[in-house]
GROMACS .gro file of C-alpha atoms in nm:
model
  178
    1MET     CA    1  10.798  12.878  11.367
    2ASP     CA    2  10.676  12.970  11.028
    3LYS     CA    3  10.553  12.868  10.695
    4ASN     CA    4  10.900  12.879  10.593
    5GLU     CA    5  11.062  12.783  10.873
    6PHE     CA    6  10.865  12.382  10.841
    7TYR     CA    7  10.951  12.457  10.541
    8GLU     CA    8  11.338  12.408  10.514
    9ILE     CA    9  11.274  12.141  10.862
   10ILE     CA   10  11.060  11.871  10.603
   11SER     CA   11  11.332  11.952  10.338
   12GLN     CA   12  11.600  11.820  10.529
   13ARG     CA   13  11.737  11.439  10.524
   14PHE     CA   14  11.484  11.188  10.595
   15TYR     CA   15  11.462  11.008  10.923
   16GLY     CA   16  11.310  10.754  11.165
   17ASN     CA   17  11.080  10.949  11.317
   18CYS     CA   18  11.110  11.226  11.173
   19ASN     CA   19  10.712  11.247  11.066
   20ASP     CA   20  10.683  11.240  11.483
   21GLU     CA   21  10.870  11.558  11.467
   22TRP     CA   22  10.697  11.755  11.185
   23ALA     CA   23  10.319  11.645  11.440
   24ASN     CA   24  10.487  11.791  11.701
   25LEU     CA   25  10.575  12.084  11.504
   26ILE     CA   26  10.233  12.170  11.342
   27LEU     CA   27  10.027  12.132  11.685
   28LYS     CA   28  10.253  12.321  11.877
   29ASN     CA   29  10.266  12.615  11.669
   30ASP     CA   30   9.975  12.628  11.502
   31LEU     CA   31  10.088  12.560  11.166
   32VAL     CA   32   9.823  12.278  10.988
   33THR     CA   33   9.702  12.542  10.736
   34ASP     CA   34  10.067  12.610  10.662
   35ALA     CA   35  10.139  12.234  10.629
   36MET     CA   36   9.815  12.209  10.420
   37ASP     CA   37   9.923  12.440  10.203
   38ILE     CA   38  10.213  12.279  10.152
   39ALA     CA   39  10.099  11.932  10.088
   40LEU     CA   40   9.797  12.053   9.817
   41ASN     CA   41  10.041  12.349   9.720
   42GLY     CA   42  10.450  12.249   9.732
   43LYS     CA   43  10.652  12.064   9.523
   44GLY     CA   44  10.669  11.667   9.541
   45VAL     CA   45  10.903  11.495   9.870
   46GLN     CA   46  10.751  11.836  10.068
   47SER     CA   47  10.359  11.807   9.994
   48PHE     CA   48  10.425  11.418  10.125
   49ARG     CA   49  10.626  11.497  10.421
   50SER     CA   50  10.391  11.800  10.490
   51ALA     CA   51  10.106  11.596  10.487
   52TYR     CA   52  10.226  11.244  10.653
   53GLY     CA   53  10.297  11.518  10.955
   54LEU     CA   54   9.900  11.623  10.907
   55GLU     CA   55   9.817  11.263  10.957
   56THR     CA   56  10.036  11.209  11.261
   57ALA     CA   57   9.936  11.558  11.344
   58PHE     CA   58   9.581  11.411  11.311
   59PHE     CA   59   9.554  11.128  11.488
   60ARG     CA   60   9.769  11.317  11.791
   61ASP     CA   61   9.461  11.474  11.798
   62ILE     CA   62   9.192  11.498  11.633
   63VAL     CA   63   8.959  11.815  11.788
   64PHE     CA   64   9.225  12.053  11.741
   65PHE     CA   65   9.189  11.967  11.402
   66ARG     CA   66   8.829  12.070  11.443
   67PRO     CA   67   8.835  12.387  11.255
   68TYR     CA   68   8.985  12.203  10.856
   69TYR     CA   69   8.747  11.918  10.904
   70LYS     CA   70   8.562  12.136  10.621
   71ARG     CA   71   8.899  12.240  10.464
   72ILE     CA   72   9.086  11.905  10.436
   73VAL     CA   73   8.763  11.744  10.220
   74GLU     CA   74   8.766  12.027  10.021
   75ASP     CA   75   9.160  12.029   9.954
   76TYR     CA   76   9.125  11.647   9.881
   77ASN     CA   77   8.932  11.612   9.637
   78LYS     CA   78   9.210  11.965   9.427
   79ILE     CA   79   9.538  11.680   9.533
   80SER     CA   80   9.719  11.598   9.255
   81ASN     CA   81  10.027  11.439   9.437
   82GLU     CA   82   9.951  11.069   9.467
   83SER     CA   83  10.199  11.026   9.786
   84VAL     CA   84   9.963  11.352   9.978
   85MET     CA   85   9.645  11.148   9.865
   86ARG     CA   86   9.676  10.857  10.037
   87HIS     CA   87   9.768  11.049  10.363
   88TYR     CA   88   9.461  11.226  10.319
   89GLY     CA   89   9.254  10.998  10.215
   90LYS     CA   90   9.304  10.806  10.590
   91ILE     CA   91   9.236  11.125  10.784
   92VAL     CA   92   8.883  11.181  10.526
   93TYR     CA   93   8.750  10.866  10.544
   94HIS     CA   94   8.846  10.904  11.016
   95ILE     CA   95   8.592  11.285  10.946
   96ILE     CA   96   8.344  11.118  10.769
   97ASN     CA   97   8.302  10.798  10.975
   98ARG     CA   98   8.316  11.005  11.282
   99LYS     CA   99   8.083  11.258  11.146
  100LEU     CA  100   8.306  11.466  11.295
  101PHE     CA  101   8.184  11.683  10.955
  102VAL     CA  102   7.931  11.621  10.772
  103PRO     CA  103   7.988  11.794  10.368
  104ASP     CA  104   7.682  11.951  10.217
  105GLU     CA  105   7.536  11.783   9.931
  106ASN     CA  106   7.749  11.934   9.711
  107LEU     CA  107   8.038  11.929   9.872
  108LEU     CA  108   7.963  11.546   9.889
  109ASN     CA  109   7.926  11.498   9.495
  110GLU     CA  110   8.263  11.599   9.445
  111LEU     CA  111   8.439  11.407   9.669
  112ALA     CA  112   8.166  11.128   9.549
  113GLU     CA  113   8.350  11.209   9.193
  114THR     CA  114   8.716  11.249   9.373
  115VAL     CA  115   8.656  10.847   9.516
  116CYS     CA  116   8.502  10.751   9.211
  117THR     CA  117   8.791  10.802   8.968
  118ARG     CA  118   9.073  10.729   9.196
  119ALA     CA  119   8.948  10.396   9.295
  120ILE     CA  120   8.923  10.276   8.974
  121ASP     CA  121   9.244  10.543   8.778
  122PRO     CA  122   9.503  10.253   8.683
  123ARG     CA  123   9.772  10.565   8.718
  124TYR     CA  124   9.718  10.517   9.120
  125LYS     CA  125   9.863  10.277   9.321
  126ILE     CA  126   9.693  10.082   9.575
  127ALA     CA  127   9.701  10.276   9.875
  128VAL     CA  128   9.565  10.597   9.722
  129LYS     CA  129   9.230  10.274   9.630
  130VAL     CA  130   9.212  10.149   9.919
  131TRP     CA  131   9.101  10.447  10.111
  132ALA     CA  132   8.905  10.577   9.778
  133MET     CA  133   8.713  10.272   9.863
  134TYR     CA  134   8.670  10.268  10.231
  135ILE     CA  135   8.534  10.646  10.149
  136ILE     CA  136   8.318  10.547   9.954
  137THR     CA  137   8.168  10.326  10.160
  138ILE     CA  138   8.087  10.586  10.416
  139ILE     CA  139   7.899  10.785  10.139
  140TYR     CA  140   7.690  10.625   9.870
  141ASP     CA  141   7.447  10.574   9.978
  142LYS     CA  142   7.441  10.984  10.043
  143VAL     CA  143   7.555  11.058   9.674
  144PRO     CA  144   7.232  10.832   9.470
  145TRP     CA  145   7.444  10.766   9.104
  146THR     CA  146   7.712  10.573   9.338
  147THR     CA  147   7.481  10.276   9.346
  148GLU     CA  148   7.450  10.342   8.982
  149TYR     CA  149   7.873  10.310   8.935
  150LEU     CA  150   7.934  10.104   9.238
  151PRO     CA  151   7.878   9.723   9.047
  152ASP     CA  152   8.142   9.819   8.823
  153ILE     CA  153   8.414  10.022   8.991
  154LEU     CA  154   8.371   9.649   9.184
  155ASP     CA  155   8.407   9.438   8.928
  156THR     CA  156   8.688   9.637   8.724
  157LEU     CA  157   8.893   9.673   9.078
  158SER     CA  158   8.795   9.266   9.133
  159HIS     CA  159   9.035   9.178   8.850
  160ASP     CA  160   9.356   9.019   8.933
  161PRO     CA  161   9.341   9.246   9.270
  162THR     CA  162   9.717   9.243   9.431
  163PRO     CA  163   9.627   9.103   9.843
  164GLU     CA  164   9.545   9.430   9.992
  165MET     CA  165   9.280   9.546   9.731
  166ALA     CA  166   9.134   9.170   9.775
  167SER     CA  167   9.072   9.262  10.188
  168CYS     CA  168   8.937   9.582  10.027
  169LEU     CA  169   8.700   9.423   9.854
  170LYS     CA  170   8.585   9.193  10.097
  171LYS     CA  171   8.534   9.499  10.382
  172VAL     CA  172   8.371   9.664  10.158
  173LYS     CA  173   8.128   9.424   9.989
  174GLN     CA  174   8.034   9.325  10.367
  175LYS     CA  175   7.899   9.722  10.390
  176ILE     CA  176   7.771   9.804  10.114
  177ILE     CA  177   7.386   9.667   9.966
  178TYR     CA  178   7.315   9.713   9.661
   0.00000   0.00000   0.00000
């Protein structure tokens, strides 16, 4: 199977466990790079579906993704599709939190800028903000300038939070010291 065939499959009608099928195809046919290209550069629904398949495949076989950890973190900073941000955010959080990949100073700074922006940008849905905040909890002490912004970020997000954000903020505040 190649990238075009995978693209055709994820373009078809959505059904119950299709993410499992997409994950199987990604793993069985080593389509990680192709699926990442589609997630980053594809059209709306295909980008989302490719990212959804990548997330499912990642948690099914994290070791299989070892050669792609760095690119996943780099791509997270470039994503413009909000639905893709959510899936990548979850993956990036686990990569960084488990120390599967340790970004260099430049990439950490880019990541910090990305998550701080996404956390407070009103255009983004709660799931994007939540994963951004979880990523902040594991990088804030490695990127000195983030500690200056954390109080403002937390204050901004604390105004009339949804139940999901309130839960996230409680966890974040327990993990960080600022």
